[in-house]
XYZ file of C-alpha atoms in Angstrom:
327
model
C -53.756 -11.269 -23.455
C -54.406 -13.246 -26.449
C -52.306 -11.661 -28.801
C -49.512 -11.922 -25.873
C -50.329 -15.661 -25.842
C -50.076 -16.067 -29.671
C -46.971 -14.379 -29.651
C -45.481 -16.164 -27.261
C -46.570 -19.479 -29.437
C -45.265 -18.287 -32.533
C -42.126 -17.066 -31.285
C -41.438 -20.716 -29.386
C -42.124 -22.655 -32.819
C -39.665 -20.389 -34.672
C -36.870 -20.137 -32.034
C -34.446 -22.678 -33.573
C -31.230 -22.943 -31.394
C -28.208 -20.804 -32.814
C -24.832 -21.438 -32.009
C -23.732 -18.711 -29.031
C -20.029 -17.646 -28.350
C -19.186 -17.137 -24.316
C -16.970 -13.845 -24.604
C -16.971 -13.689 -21.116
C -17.665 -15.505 -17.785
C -17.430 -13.544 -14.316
C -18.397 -14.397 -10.498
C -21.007 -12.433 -9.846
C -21.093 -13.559 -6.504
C -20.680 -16.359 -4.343
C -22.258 -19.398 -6.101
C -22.954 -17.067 -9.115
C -21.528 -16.823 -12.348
C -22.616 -14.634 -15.556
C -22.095 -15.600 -19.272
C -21.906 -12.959 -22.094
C -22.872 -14.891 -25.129
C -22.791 -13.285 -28.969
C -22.481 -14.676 -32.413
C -19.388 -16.292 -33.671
C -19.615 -13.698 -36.281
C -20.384 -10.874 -34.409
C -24.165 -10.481 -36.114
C -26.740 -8.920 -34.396
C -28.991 -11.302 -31.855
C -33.094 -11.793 -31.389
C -34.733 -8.614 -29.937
C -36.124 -9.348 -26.329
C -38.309 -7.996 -23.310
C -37.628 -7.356 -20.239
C -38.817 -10.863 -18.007
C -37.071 -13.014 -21.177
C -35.529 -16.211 -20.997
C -33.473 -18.134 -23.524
C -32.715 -22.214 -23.404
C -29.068 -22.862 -23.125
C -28.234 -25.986 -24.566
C -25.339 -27.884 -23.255
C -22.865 -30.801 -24.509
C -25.219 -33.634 -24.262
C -28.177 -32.561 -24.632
C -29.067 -30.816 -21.640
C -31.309 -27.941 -21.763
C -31.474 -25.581 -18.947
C -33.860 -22.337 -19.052
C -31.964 -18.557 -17.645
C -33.272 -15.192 -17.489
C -31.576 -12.463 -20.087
C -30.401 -9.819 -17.433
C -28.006 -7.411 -19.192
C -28.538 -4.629 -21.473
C -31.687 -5.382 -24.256
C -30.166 -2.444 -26.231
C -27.268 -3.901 -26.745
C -28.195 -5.801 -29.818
C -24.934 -7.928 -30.084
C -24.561 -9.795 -26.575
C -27.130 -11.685 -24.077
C -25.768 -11.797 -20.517
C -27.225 -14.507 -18.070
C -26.892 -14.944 -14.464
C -26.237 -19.057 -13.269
C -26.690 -20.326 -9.698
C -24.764 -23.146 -8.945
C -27.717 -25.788 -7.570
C -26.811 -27.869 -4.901
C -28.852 -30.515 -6.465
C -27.497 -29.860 -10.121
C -28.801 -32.683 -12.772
C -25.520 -30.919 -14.838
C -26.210 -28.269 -16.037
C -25.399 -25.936 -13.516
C -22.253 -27.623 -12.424
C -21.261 -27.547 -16.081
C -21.895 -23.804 -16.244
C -19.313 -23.340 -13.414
C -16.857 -25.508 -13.912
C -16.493 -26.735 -17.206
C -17.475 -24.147 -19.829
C -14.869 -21.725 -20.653
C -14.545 -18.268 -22.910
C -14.435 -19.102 -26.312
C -16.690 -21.789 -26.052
C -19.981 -22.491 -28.387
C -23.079 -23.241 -27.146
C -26.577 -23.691 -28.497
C -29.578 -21.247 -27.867
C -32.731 -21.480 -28.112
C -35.461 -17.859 -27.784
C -35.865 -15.985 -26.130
C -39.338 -16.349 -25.014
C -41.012 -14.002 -22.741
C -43.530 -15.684 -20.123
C -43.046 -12.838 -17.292
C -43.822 -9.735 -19.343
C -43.723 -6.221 -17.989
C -46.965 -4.882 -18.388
C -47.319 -0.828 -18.434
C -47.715 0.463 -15.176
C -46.957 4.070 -13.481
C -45.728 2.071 -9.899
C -44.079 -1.178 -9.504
C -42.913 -2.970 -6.675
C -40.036 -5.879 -7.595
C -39.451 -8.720 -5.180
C -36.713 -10.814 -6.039
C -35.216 -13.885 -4.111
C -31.511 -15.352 -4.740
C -30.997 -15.810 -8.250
C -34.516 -14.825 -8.617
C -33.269 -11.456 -9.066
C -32.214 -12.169 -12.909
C -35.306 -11.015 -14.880
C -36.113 -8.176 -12.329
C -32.507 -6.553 -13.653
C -34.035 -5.139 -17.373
C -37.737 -4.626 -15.969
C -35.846 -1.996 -13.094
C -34.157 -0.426 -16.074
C -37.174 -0.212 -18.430
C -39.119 1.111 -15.475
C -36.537 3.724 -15.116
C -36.018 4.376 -18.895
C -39.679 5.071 -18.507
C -39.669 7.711 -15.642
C -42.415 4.670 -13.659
C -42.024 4.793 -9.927
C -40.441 1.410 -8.710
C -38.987 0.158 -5.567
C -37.078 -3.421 -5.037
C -36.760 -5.523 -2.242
C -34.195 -8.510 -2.297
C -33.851 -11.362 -0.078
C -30.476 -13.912 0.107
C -29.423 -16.259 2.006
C -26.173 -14.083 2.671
C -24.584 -10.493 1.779
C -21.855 -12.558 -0.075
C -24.155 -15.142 -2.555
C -26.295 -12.370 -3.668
C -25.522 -11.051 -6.983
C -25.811 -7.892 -8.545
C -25.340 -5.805 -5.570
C -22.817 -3.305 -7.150
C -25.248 -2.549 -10.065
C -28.384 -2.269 -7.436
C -26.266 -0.016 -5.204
C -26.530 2.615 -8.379
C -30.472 3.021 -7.593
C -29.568 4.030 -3.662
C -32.667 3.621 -1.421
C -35.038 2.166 -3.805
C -33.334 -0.938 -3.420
C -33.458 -3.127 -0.043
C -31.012 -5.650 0.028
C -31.725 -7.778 3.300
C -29.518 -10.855 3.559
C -31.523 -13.851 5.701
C -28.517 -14.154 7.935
C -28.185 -10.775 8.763
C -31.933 -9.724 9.252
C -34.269 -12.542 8.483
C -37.047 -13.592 6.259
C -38.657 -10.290 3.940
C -41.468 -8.679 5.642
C -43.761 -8.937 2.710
C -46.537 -7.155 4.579
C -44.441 -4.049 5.961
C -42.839 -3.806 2.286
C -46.448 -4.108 0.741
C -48.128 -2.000 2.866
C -51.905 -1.343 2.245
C -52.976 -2.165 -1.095
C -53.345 0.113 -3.624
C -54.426 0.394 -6.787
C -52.780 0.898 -10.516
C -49.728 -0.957 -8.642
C -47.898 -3.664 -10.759
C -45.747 -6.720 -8.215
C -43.082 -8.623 -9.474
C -41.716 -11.146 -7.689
C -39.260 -14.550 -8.487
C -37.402 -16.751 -6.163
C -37.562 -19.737 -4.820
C -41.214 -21.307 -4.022
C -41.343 -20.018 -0.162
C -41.172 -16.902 -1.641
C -43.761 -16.805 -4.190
C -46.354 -18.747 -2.067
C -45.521 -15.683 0.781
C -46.251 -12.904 -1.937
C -49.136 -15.395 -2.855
C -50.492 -14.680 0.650
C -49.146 -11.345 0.990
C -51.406 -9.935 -2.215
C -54.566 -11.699 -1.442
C -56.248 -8.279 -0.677
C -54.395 -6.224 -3.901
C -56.746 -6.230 -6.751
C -56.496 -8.800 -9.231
C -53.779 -9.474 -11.322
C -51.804 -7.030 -9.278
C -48.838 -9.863 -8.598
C -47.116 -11.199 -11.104
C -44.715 -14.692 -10.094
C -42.322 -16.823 -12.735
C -41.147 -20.026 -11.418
C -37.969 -22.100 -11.629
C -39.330 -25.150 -10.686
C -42.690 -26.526 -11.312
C -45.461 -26.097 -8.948
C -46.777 -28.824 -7.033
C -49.948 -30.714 -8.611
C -52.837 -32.262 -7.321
C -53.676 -35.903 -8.776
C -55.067 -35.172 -12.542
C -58.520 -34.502 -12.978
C -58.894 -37.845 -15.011
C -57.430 -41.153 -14.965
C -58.680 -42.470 -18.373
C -57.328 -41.956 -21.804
C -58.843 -38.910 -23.729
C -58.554 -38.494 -27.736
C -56.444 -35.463 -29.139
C -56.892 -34.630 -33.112
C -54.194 -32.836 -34.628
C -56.617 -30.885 -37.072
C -53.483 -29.279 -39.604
C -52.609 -33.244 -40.361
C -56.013 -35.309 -39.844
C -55.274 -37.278 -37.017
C -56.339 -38.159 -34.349
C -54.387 -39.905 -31.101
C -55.365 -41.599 -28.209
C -53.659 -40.386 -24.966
C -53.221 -42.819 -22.052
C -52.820 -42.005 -18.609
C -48.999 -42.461 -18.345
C -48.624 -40.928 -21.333
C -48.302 -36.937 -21.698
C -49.664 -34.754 -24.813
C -46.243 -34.411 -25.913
C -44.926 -37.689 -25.992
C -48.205 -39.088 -27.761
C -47.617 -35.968 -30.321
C -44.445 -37.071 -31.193
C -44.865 -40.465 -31.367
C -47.378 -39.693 -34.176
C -44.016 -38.055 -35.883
C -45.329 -34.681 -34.974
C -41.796 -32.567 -34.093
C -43.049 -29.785 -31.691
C -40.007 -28.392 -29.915
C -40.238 -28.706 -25.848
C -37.642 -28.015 -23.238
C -38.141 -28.050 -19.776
C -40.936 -30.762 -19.383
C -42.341 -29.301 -16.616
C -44.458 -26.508 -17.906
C -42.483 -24.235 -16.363
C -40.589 -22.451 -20.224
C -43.294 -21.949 -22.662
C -41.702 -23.492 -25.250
C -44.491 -26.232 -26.117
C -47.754 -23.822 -26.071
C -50.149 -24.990 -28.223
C -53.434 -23.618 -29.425
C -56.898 -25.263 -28.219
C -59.292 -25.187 -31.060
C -61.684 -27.186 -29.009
C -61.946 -28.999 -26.188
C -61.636 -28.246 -22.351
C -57.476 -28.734 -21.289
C -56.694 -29.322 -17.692
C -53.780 -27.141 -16.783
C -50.969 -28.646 -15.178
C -48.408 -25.665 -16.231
C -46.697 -23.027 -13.792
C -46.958 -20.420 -16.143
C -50.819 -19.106 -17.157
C -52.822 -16.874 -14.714
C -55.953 -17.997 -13.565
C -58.280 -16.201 -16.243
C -55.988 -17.515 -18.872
C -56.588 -20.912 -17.944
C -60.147 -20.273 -17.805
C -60.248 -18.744 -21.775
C -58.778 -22.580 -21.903
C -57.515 -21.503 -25.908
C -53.691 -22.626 -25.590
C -51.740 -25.132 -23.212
C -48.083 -26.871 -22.778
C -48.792 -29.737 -24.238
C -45.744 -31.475 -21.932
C -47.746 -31.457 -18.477
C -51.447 -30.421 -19.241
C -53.842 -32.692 -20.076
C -57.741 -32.962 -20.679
C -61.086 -32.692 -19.145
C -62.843 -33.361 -21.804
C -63.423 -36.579 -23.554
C -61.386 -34.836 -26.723
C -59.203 -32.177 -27.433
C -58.520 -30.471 -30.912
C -54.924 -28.673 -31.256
C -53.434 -26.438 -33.971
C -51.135 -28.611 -35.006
């Protein structure tokens, strides 16, 4: 799990943003569109794992994270799945109705903070647009000759996308639209807990706090969630400022309480690349050399937080008096 986490640090500090060509933009359903994106010069993209994401950086600045979900062997195109938000802040609303074919775009990745761990037996829960990163892990699992079965939830039959390319796996796949039949049945789906099994699940946060409850009796580590919003937080654990020394450059900052990590880093002229701000990408991990962090991310499992050697520096903060980063 270390090496994982190092890996995912490395690759986050190297993942400058590359300009991106849409080739092509289709409904996937209602609500849904997908964008094919490949080099302007037709060069081969970034390898990436099934569960990746990539930052797609807009006109303006505006960074949005979205799952790859096409083919990972096809080294020349990354295909993303956008939900139009009813709440967009832009970036969705730009996706749909503003960007065209032919247009550039910046990207940033991929990163992978979902990864598909080896297993013989997975079960995949997916909710709405949820279903994106649960696309390559169903074909790795089947490249792989792994048992897998996935259920998927949607508010209707006609907003949930992907159903064509599902329909190819016949009964292994559930598709059970809310309107239709109601909420999943976690527990009938689940059945008894068993061991060796690996759960997937992404959707909205109803969802993942159901499977939450649903897998309390599986053995640990048996579900696996991504987010695409933050969690909610409790009140930090602290209220007063903490030091944090930067130990590659020999200094040391002072971090108030309406200040994050991030901001104080950069004030210092640190440039440590960030995206989301909610600790919900990966993109800011940074390594604790010592020090206890408080983790205010949406991203680490509980025994990662308690090896307390990395955190995203844009939400978590500090239980101890000091922190020391790698940076």
């Amino acid at each position: 799990m270390r090496q994982l986490k190092a890996q995912r640090a490395t690759t986050a500090r190297a993942a400058n943003a590359v300009p991106l060509v849409v080739t092509a933009k289709q409904e996937a359903a209602e609500g849904v569109v997908t964008l094919s994106l490949a080099r302007p010069d037709g060069a081969r993209l970034p390898d990436w794992t099934p569960g990746s994401h990539i930052d797609l950086i807009l006109p303006g600045g505006l960074t949005r994270q979205y799952s790859l979900c096409g083919d990972r062997w096809d080294a020349h195109t990354y295909r993303i799945g956008v939900l139009r938000e009813q709440a967009s802040r832009g970036g969705s609303a730009y996706v749909h109705d503003a960007l065209r074919i032919g247009d550039q775009v910046r990207v940033g990745g991929p990163r992978n903070n979902f990864p598909l761990v080896p297993s013989q037996d997975y079960v995949f829960i997916a909710g709405g647009i949820g279903i994106t990163p649960l696309l390559p892990m169903i074909q790795q699992a089947e490249l792989l000759g792994a048992r897998w079965s996935l259920l998927y939830g949607g508010r209707k039959r006609t907003s949930m996308a992907f159903r064509r390319e599902l329909a190819a796996y016949g009964d292994r796949v559930q598709v059970v639209p809310e309107e239709e039949q109601g909420l999943l049945d976690l527990d009938a789906w689940l059945g008894e807990p068993r061991p060796g099994v690996k759960i997937y699940c992404c959707g909205p946060a109803p969802l993942l706090a159901a499977a939450e409850r649903a897998c309390r009796d599986w053995p640990p580590y048996a579900l696996r969630t991504e987010r695409f919003t933050s969690a909610a937080q409790d009140a930090p654990a602290r209220d007063e400022p903490f030091e944090v020394e930067l130990r590659r450059r020999g200094v040391t900052l002072t971090v108030g309480p309406d200040s994050s990590v991030l901001h104080a880093v950069r004030q210092a002229g640190v440039d440590v690349l960030s995206s989301c701000g909610q600790g919900i990408c990966g993109t800011c991990e940074t390594t604790v050399l010592e020090g206890q962090p408080e983790h205010r991310d949406s991203i680490l499992a509980d025994h990662e937080r308690r090896e307390g050697d990395c955190m995203f520096i844009c939400v978590s903060r500090s239980r101890s008096d000091r922190l020391v980063l790698d940076l």
